[in-house]
mmCIF file of C-alpha atoms in Angstrom:
data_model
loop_
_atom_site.group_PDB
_atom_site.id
_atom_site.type_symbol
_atom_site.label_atom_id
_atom_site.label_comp_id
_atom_site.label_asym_id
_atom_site.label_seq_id
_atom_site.Cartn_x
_atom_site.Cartn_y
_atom_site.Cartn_z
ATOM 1 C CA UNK A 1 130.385 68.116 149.420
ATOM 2 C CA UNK A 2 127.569 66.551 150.651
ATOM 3 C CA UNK A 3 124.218 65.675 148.825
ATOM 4 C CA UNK A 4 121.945 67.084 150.753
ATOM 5 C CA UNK A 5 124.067 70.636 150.479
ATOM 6 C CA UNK A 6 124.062 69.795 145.962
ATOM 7 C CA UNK A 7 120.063 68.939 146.633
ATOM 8 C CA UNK A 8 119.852 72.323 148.226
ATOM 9 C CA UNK A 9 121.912 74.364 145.721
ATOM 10 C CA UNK A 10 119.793 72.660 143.200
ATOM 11 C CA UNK A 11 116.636 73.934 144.433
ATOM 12 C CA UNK A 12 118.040 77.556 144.800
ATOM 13 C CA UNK A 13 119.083 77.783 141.507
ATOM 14 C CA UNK A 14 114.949 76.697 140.330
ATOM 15 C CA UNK A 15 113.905 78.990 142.504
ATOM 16 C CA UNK A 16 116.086 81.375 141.080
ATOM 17 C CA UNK A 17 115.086 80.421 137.687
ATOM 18 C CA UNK A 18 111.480 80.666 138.197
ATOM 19 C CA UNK A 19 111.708 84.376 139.917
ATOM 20 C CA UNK A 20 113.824 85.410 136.535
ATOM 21 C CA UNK A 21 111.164 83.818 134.750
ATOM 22 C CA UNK A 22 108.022 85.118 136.125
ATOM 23 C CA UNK A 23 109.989 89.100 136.488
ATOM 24 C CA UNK A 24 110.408 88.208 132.683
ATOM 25 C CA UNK A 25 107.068 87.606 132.265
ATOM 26 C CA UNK A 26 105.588 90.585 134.046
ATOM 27 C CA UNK A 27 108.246 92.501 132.160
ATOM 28 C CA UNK A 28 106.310 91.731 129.204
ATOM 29 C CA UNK A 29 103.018 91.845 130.019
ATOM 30 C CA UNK A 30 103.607 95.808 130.489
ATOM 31 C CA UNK A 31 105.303 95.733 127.361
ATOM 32 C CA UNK A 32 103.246 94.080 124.895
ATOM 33 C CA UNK A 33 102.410 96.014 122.087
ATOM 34 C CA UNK A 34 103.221 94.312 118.769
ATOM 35 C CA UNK A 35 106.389 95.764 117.265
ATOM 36 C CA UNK A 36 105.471 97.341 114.013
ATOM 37 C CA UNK A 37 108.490 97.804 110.967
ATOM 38 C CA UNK A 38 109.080 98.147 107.294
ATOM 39 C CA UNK A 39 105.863 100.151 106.818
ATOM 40 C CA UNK A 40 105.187 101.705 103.456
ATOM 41 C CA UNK A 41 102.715 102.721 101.327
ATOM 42 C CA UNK A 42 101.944 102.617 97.785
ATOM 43 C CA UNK A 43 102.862 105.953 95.683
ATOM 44 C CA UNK A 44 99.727 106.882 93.553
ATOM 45 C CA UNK A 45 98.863 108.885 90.842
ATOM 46 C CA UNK A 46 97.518 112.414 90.391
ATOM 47 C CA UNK A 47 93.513 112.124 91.262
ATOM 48 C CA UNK A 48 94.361 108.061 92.273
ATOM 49 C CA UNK A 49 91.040 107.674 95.007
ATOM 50 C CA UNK A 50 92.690 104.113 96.309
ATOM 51 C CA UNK A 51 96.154 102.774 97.826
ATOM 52 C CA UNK A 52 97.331 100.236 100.337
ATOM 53 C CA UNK A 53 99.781 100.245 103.174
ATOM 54 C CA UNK A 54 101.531 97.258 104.309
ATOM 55 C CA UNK A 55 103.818 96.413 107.774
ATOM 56 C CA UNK A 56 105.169 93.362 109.715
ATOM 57 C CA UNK A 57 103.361 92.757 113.022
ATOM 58 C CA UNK A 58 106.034 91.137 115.977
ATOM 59 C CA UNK A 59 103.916 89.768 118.210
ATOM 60 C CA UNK A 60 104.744 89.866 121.680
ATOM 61 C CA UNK A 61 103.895 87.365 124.970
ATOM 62 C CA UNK A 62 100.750 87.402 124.145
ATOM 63 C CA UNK A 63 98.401 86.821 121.335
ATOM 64 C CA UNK A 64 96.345 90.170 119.850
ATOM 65 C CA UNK A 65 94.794 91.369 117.109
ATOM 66 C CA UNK A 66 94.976 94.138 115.444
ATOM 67 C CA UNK A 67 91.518 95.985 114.503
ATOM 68 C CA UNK A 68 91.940 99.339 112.925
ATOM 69 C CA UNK A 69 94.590 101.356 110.856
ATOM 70 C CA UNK A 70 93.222 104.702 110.622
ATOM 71 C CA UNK A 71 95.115 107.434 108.758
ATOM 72 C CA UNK A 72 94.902 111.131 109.080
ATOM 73 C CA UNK A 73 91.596 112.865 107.367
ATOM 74 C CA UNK A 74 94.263 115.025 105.702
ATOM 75 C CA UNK A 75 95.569 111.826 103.805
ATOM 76 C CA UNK A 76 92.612 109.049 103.813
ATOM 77 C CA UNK A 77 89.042 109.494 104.464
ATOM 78 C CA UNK A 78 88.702 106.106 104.701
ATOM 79 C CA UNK A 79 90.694 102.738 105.605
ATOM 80 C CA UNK A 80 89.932 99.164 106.150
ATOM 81 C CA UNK A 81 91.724 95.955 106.663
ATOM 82 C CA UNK A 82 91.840 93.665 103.514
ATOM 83 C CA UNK A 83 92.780 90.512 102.596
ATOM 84 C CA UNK A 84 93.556 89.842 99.097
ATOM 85 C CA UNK A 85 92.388 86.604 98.334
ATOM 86 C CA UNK A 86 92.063 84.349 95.343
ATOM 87 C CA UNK A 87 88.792 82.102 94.555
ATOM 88 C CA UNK A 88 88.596 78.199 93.115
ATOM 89 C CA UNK A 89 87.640 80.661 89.590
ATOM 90 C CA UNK A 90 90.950 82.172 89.555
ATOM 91 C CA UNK A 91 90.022 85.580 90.157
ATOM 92 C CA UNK A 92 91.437 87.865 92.695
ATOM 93 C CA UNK A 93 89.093 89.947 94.658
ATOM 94 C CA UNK A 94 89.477 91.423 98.142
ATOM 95 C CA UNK A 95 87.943 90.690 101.687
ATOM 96 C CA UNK A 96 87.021 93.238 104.192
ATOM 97 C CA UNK A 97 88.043 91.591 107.737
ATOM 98 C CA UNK A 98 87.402 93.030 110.925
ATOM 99 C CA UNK A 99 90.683 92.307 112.164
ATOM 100 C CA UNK A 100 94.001 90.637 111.839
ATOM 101 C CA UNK A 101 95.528 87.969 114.568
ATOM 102 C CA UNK A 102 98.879 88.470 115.699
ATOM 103 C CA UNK A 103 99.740 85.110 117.381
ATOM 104 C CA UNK A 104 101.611 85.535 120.637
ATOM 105 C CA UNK A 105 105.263 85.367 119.401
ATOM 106 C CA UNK A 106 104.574 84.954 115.730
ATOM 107 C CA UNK A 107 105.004 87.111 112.900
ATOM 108 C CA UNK A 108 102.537 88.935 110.397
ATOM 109 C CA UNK A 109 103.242 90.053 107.355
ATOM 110 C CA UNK A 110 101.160 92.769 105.391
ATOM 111 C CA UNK A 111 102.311 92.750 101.861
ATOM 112 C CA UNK A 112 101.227 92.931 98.474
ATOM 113 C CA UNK A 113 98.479 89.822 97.655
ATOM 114 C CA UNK A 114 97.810 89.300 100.952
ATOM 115 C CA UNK A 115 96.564 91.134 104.413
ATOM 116 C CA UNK A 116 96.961 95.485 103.884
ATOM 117 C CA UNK A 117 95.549 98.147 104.977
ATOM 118 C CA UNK A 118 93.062 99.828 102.054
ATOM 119 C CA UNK A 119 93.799 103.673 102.463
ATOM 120 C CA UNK A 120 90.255 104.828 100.096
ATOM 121 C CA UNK A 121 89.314 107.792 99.318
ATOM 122 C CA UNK A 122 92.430 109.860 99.202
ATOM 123 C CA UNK A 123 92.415 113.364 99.567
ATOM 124 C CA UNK A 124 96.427 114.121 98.322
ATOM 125 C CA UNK A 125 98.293 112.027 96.619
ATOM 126 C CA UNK A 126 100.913 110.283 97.520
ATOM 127 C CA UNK A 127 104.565 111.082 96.566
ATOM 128 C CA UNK A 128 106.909 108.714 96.783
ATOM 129 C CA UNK A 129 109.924 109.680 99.475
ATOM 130 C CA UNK A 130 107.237 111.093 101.970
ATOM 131 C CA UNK A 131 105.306 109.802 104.709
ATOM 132 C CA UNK A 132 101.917 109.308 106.098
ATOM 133 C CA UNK A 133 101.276 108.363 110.080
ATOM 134 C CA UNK A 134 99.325 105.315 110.411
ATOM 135 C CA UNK A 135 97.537 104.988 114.318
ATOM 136 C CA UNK A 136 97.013 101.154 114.861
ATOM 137 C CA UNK A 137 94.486 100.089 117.243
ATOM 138 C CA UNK A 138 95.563 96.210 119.139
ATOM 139 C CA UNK A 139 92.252 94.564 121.058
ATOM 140 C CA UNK A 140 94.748 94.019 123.971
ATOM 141 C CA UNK A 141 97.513 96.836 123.409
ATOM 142 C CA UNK A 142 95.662 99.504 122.129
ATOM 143 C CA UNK A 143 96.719 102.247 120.219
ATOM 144 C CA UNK A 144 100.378 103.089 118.459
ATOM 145 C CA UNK A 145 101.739 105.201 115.888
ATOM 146 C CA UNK A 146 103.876 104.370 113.414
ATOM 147 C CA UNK A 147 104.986 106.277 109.728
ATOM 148 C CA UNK A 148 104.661 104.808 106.522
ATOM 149 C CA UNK A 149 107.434 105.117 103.953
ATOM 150 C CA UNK A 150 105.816 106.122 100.646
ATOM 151 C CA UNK A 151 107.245 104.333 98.271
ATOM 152 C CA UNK A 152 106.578 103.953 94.012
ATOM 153 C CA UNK A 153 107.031 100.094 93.547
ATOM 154 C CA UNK A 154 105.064 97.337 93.122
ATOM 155 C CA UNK A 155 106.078 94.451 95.579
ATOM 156 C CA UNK A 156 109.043 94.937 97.819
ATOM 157 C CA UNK A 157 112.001 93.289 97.151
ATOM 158 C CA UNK A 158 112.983 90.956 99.845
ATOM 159 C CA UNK A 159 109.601 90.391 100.840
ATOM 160 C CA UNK A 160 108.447 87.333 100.593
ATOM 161 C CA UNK A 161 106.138 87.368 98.063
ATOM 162 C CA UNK A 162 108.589 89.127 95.611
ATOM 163 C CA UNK A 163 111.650 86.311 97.000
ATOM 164 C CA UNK A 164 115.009 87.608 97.012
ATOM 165 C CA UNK A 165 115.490 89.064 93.715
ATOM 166 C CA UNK B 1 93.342 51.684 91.118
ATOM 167 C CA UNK B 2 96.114 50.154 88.829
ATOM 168 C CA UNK B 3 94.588 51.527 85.113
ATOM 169 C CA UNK B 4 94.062 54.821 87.088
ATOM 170 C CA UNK B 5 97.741 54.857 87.635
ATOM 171 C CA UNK B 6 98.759 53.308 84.211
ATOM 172 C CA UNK B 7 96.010 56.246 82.581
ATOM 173 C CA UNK B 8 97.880 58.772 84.500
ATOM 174 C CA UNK B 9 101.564 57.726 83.522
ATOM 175 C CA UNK B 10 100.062 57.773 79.906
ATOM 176 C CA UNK B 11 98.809 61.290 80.295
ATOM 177 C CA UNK B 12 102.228 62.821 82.031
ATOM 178 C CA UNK B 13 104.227 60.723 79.453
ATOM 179 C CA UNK B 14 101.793 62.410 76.523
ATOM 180 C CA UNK B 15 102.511 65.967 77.829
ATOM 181 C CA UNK B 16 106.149 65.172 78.102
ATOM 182 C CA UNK B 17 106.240 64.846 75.242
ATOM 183 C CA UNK B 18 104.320 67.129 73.637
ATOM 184 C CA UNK B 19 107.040 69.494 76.044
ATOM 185 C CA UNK B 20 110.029 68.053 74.213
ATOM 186 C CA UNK B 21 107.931 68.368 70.900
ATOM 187 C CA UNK B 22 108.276 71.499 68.302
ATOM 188 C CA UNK B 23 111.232 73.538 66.729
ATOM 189 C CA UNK B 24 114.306 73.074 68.221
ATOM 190 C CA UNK B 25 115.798 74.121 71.686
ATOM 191 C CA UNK B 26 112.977 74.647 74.564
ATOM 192 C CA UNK B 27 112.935 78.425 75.602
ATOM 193 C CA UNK B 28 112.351 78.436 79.683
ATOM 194 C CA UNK B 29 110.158 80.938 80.394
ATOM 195 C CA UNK B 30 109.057 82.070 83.941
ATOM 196 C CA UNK B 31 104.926 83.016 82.714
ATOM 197 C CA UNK B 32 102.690 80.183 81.534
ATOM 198 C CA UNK B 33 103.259 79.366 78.191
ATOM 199 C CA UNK B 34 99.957 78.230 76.215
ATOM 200 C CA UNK B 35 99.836 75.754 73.736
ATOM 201 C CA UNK B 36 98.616 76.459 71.139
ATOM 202 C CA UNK B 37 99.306 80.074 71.491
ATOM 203 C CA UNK B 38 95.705 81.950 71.671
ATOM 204 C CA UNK B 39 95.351 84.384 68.789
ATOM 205 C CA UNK B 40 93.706 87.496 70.623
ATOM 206 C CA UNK B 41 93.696 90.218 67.825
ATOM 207 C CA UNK B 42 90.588 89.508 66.123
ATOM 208 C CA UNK B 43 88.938 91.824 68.318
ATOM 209 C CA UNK B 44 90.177 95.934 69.514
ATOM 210 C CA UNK B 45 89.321 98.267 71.886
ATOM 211 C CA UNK B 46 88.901 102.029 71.434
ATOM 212 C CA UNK B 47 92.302 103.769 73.399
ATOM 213 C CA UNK B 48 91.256 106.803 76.054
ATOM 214 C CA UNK B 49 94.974 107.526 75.556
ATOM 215 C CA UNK B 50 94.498 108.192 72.174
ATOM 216 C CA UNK B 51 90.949 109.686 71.325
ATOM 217 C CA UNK B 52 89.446 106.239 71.206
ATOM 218 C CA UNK B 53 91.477 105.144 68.327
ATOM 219 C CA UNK B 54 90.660 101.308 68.430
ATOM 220 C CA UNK B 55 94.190 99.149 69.263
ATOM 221 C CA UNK B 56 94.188 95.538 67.797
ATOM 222 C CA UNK B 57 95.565 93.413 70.615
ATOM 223 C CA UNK B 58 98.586 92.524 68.355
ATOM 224 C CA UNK B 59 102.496 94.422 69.305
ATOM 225 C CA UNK B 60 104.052 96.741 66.615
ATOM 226 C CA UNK B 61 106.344 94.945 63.890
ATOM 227 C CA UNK B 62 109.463 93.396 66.179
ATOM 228 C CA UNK B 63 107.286 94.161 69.461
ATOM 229 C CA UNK B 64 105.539 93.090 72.369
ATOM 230 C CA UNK B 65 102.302 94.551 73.712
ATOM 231 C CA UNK B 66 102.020 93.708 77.100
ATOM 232 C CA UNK B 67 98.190 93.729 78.123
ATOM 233 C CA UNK B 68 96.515 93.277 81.351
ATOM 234 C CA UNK B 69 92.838 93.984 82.740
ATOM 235 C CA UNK B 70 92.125 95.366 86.046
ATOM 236 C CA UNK B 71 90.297 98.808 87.248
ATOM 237 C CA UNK B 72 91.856 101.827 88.550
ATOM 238 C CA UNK B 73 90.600 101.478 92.321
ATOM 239 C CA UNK B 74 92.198 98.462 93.103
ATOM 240 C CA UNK B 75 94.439 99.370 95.447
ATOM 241 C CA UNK B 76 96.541 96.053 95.957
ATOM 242 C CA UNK B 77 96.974 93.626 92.731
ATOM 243 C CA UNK B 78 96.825 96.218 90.372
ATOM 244 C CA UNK B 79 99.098 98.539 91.227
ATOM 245 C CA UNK B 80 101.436 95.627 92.335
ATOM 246 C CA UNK B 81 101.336 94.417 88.859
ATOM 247 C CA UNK B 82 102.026 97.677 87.278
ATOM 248 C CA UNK B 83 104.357 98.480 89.448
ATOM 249 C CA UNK B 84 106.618 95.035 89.163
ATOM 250 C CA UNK B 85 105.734 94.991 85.275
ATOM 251 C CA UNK B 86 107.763 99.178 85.223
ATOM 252 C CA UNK B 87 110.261 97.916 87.130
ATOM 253 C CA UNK B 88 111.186 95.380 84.714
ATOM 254 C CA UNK B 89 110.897 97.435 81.757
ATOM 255 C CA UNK B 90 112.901 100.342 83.632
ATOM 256 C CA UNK B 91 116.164 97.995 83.313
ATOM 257 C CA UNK B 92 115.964 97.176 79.535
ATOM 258 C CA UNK B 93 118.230 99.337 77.081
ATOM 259 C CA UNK B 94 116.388 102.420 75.319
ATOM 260 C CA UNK B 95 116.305 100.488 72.274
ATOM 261 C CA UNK B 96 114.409 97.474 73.642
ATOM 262 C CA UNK B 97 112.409 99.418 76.269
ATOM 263 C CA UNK B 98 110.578 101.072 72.504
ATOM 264 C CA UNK B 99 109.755 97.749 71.124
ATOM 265 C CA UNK B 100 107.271 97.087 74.357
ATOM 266 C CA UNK B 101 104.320 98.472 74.800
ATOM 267 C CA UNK B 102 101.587 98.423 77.927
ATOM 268 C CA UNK B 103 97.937 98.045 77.818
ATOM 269 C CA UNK B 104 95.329 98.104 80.787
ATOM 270 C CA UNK B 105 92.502 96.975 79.858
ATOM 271 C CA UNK B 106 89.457 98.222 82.314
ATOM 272 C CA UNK B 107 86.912 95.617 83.819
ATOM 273 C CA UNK B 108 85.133 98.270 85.783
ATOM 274 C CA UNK B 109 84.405 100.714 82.880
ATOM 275 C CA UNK B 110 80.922 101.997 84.956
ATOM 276 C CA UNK B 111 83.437 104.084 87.405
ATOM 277 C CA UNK B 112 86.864 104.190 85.307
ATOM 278 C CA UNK B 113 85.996 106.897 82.899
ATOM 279 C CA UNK B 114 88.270 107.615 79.846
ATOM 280 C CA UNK B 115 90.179 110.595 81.858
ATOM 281 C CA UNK B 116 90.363 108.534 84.820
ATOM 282 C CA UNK B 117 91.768 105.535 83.357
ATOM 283 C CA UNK B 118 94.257 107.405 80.679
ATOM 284 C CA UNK B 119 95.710 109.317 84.148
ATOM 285 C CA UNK B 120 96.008 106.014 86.084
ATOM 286 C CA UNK B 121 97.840 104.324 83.224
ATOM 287 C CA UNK B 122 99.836 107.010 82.097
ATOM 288 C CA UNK B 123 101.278 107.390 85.852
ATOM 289 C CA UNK B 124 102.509 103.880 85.688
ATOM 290 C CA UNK B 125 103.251 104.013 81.798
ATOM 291 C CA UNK B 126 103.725 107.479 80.232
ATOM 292 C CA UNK B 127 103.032 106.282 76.673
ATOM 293 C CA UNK B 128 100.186 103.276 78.048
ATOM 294 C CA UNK B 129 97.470 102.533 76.276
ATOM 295 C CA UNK B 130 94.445 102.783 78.078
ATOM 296 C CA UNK B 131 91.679 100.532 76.792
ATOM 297 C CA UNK B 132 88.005 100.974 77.778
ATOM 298 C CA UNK B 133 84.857 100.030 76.372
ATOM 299 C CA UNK B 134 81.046 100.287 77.233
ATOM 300 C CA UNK B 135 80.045 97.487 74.994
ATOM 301 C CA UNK B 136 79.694 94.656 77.650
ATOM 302 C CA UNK B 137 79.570 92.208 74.922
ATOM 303 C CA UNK B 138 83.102 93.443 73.613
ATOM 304 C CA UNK B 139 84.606 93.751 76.509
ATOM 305 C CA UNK B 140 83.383 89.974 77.669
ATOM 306 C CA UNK B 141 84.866 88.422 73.880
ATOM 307 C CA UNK B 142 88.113 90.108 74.559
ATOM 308 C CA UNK B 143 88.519 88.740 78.027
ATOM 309 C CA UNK B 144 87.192 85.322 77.044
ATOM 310 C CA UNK B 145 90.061 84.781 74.008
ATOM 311 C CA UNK B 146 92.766 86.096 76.414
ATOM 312 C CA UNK B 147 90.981 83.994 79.207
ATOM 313 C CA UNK B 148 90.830 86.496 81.864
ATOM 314 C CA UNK B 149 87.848 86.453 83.726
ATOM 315 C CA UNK B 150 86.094 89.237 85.968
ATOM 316 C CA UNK B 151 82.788 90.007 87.883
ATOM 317 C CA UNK B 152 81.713 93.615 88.864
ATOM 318 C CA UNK B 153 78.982 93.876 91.483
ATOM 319 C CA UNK B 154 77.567 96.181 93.504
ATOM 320 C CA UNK B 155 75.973 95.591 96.898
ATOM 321 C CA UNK B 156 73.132 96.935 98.427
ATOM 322 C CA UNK B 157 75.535 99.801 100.480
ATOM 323 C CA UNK B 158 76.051 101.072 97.011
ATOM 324 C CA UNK B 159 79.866 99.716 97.901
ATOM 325 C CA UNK B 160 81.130 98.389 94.245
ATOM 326 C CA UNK B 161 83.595 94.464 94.057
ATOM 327 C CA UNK B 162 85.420 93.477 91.717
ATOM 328 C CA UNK B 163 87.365 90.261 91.429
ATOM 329 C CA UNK B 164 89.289 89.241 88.330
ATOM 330 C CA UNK B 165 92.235 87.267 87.274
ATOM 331 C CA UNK B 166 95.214 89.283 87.449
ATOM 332 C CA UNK B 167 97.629 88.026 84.658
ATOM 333 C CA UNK B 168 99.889 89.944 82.689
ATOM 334 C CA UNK B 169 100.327 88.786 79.039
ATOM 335 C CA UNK B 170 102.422 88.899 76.444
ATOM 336 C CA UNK B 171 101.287 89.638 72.970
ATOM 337 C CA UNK B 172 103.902 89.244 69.919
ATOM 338 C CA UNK B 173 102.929 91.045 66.223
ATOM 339 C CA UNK B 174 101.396 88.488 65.408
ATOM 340 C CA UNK B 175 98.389 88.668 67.524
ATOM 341 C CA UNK B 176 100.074 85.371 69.301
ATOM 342 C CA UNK B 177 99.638 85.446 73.204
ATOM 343 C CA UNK B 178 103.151 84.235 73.671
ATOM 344 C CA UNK B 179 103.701 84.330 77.937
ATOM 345 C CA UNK B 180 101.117 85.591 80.748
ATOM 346 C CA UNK B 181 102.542 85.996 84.251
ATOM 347 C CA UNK B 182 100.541 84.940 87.434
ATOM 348 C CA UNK B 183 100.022 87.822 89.949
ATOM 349 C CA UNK B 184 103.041 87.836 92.589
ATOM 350 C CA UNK B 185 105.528 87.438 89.312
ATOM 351 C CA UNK B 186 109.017 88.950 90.926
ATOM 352 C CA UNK B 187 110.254 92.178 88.627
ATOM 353 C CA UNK B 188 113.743 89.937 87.865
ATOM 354 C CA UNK B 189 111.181 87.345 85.762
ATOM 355 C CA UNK B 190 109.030 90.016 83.970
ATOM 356 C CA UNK B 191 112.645 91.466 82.610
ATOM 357 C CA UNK B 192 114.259 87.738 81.967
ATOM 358 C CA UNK B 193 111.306 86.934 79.958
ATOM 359 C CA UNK B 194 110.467 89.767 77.940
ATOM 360 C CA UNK B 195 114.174 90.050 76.800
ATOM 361 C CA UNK B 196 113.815 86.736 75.377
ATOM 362 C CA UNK B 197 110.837 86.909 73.798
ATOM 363 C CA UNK B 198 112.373 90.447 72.429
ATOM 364 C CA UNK B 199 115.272 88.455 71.689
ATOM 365 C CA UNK B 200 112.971 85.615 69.940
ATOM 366 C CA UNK B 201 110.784 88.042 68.207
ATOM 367 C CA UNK B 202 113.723 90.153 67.001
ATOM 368 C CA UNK B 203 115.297 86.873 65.532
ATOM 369 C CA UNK B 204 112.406 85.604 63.522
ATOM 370 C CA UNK B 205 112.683 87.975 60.803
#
């Protein structure tokens, strides 16, 4: 076998490479959307005005942000993104932000204490064992759909705030 | 540099050994344990839950009153808390599960009315006690000899915040605040600590 025939083989293969590569990477770019799972939201009360949904964000090959949860009328008249956050005093209060990164390959996790989405103003309560659709709204991706497991706990177990109890 | 580091051996030697000090084995808990314990029952609150009977922070004979302040549209550490803290209880046997008792104790009593708050409780806790006053003053003394803290403010959009410190804690018969738990405190602790301060209560008779 002669080195200038391995040289050659060599270079097909890289060029091989990079067409797998960049068909990979168009692949994704149509395909982007964050993937969205475990979503849930807090059971309430009768009369309860206030509860909080909560998700993991996938991102994909590229960084986005995520800039609206917006539930039916029927369930929420209102929603905003929050951040629970605690100050040097000790006390917990919560942050309205105007959106959430997703960093491009990363993972973000909504959960009790920390990012959620504040459903306000509820017009039925919710029963644990139902579901209400959330419609998420990505800068880059736009808009998706997922549901939201109601559910009548506190944390989650197995997320991480709550460890693996 | 060197008396900075000799002060500060000193003071972690001092609180060793006030750690290793008192009556007998130490009992791990998973809340903050204060030393001395506060005494939080000089002062009670009138109970929407019950007409507005006033309930002395301090637990029935063998019991623990568990107590925590928050408002009823908080719709992420509150309901986490409450939430966690019924989990835990759910898994003790009847006859412990009658010697603990819940209190929430309202910061935001301009907006949580007596209904309002007796309804969010009782979903949570069917037998809660649901503590509100309208006597600032009152309310502030309570919160300052439990050391919880909270600010309710309202900004010019009419929109209402409230921040406070989100502990749960643990009140014997005695009026003692034995444990408080740190928001985030996993179901599995609440339920390993109140069985042993049921267990310790139960034993000191």
């Amino acid at each position: 076998m002669s080195t200038s025939f391995m040289i050659r083989l060599a270079a097909l293969a890289t060029a091989g490479s990079v067409a797998v590569a960049l068909a990979a990477t168009s692949a994704a770019a149509t395909a982007d959307a964050p993937m969205i799972s475990g979503a849930w939201a807090r059971a309430t009360g009768k009369g309860q005005e206030t509860s909080a949904a909560y998700f993991v964000i996938k991102g994909m090959g590229t960084a986005d942000r995520l800039v609206a949860a917006a539930a039916p009328a029927s369930v929420a008249m209102t929603t905003q993104l929050h951040k629970t956050v605690m100050g040097a005093d000790g006390k917990m209060r919560m942050k309205h932000v105007m959106s959430i990164s997703v960093p491009a390959n990363g993972v973000v996790i909504l959960e009790p204490g920390g990012f959620h989405v504040m459903l306000l103003k509820l017009r039925k309560q919710l029963v644990a064992g139902s579901s209400i659709r959330l419609t998420l709204t990505f800068a880059k991706a736009g808009k998706q759909t997922v549901r939201a497991t109601v559910r009548k706990v506190g944390s989650m177990p197995g997320t991480s705030m709550s460890g693996n109890g | 540099v060197s008396r900075l580091v000799l002060l500060g051996l000193g003071l972690t030697t001092l609180v060793l050994l006030a750690g290793c000090g008192g009556d007998g084995a130490a009992v791990e808990y998973a809340g903050m344990v204060r030393e001395p314990a506060p005494v939080v029952d000089a002062a009670a609150l009138p109970d929407a839950a019950s007409s507005g009977r006033p309930l002395p922070f301090r637990a029935a004979e063998d019991g623990l009153l568990l107590v925590y302040f928050g408002y009823t549209q908080c719709p992420d550490v509150c309901p986490t808390t409450m939430g966690d803290v019924r989990t835990a209880l759910d898994e003790l046997d009847p006859g412990q599960r009658r010697r603990v008792q819940v209190a929430m104790v309202t910061v935001d009593p301009d907006r949580d009315t007596d209904a309002v708050l007796t309804r969010y409780v009782h979903a949570f806790f069917r037998n809660g006690h649901a503590l509100r006053t309208a006597d600032a003053a009152l309310l502030a003394r309570v919160a300052r000899e439990f050391g919880a803290g909270y600010d309710v403010t309202k900004a010019k959009d009419g929109t209402v915040e409230v921040a406070h410190t989100a502990h749960t804690y643990a009140v014997d018969d005695e009026g003692r605040l034995r444990v408080q738990w740190a928001f985030g405190t996993s179901p599995a602790d609440y339920l390993a600590d109140i069985r042993t301060l049921l267990d310790d209560t139960g034993q000191a008779q």
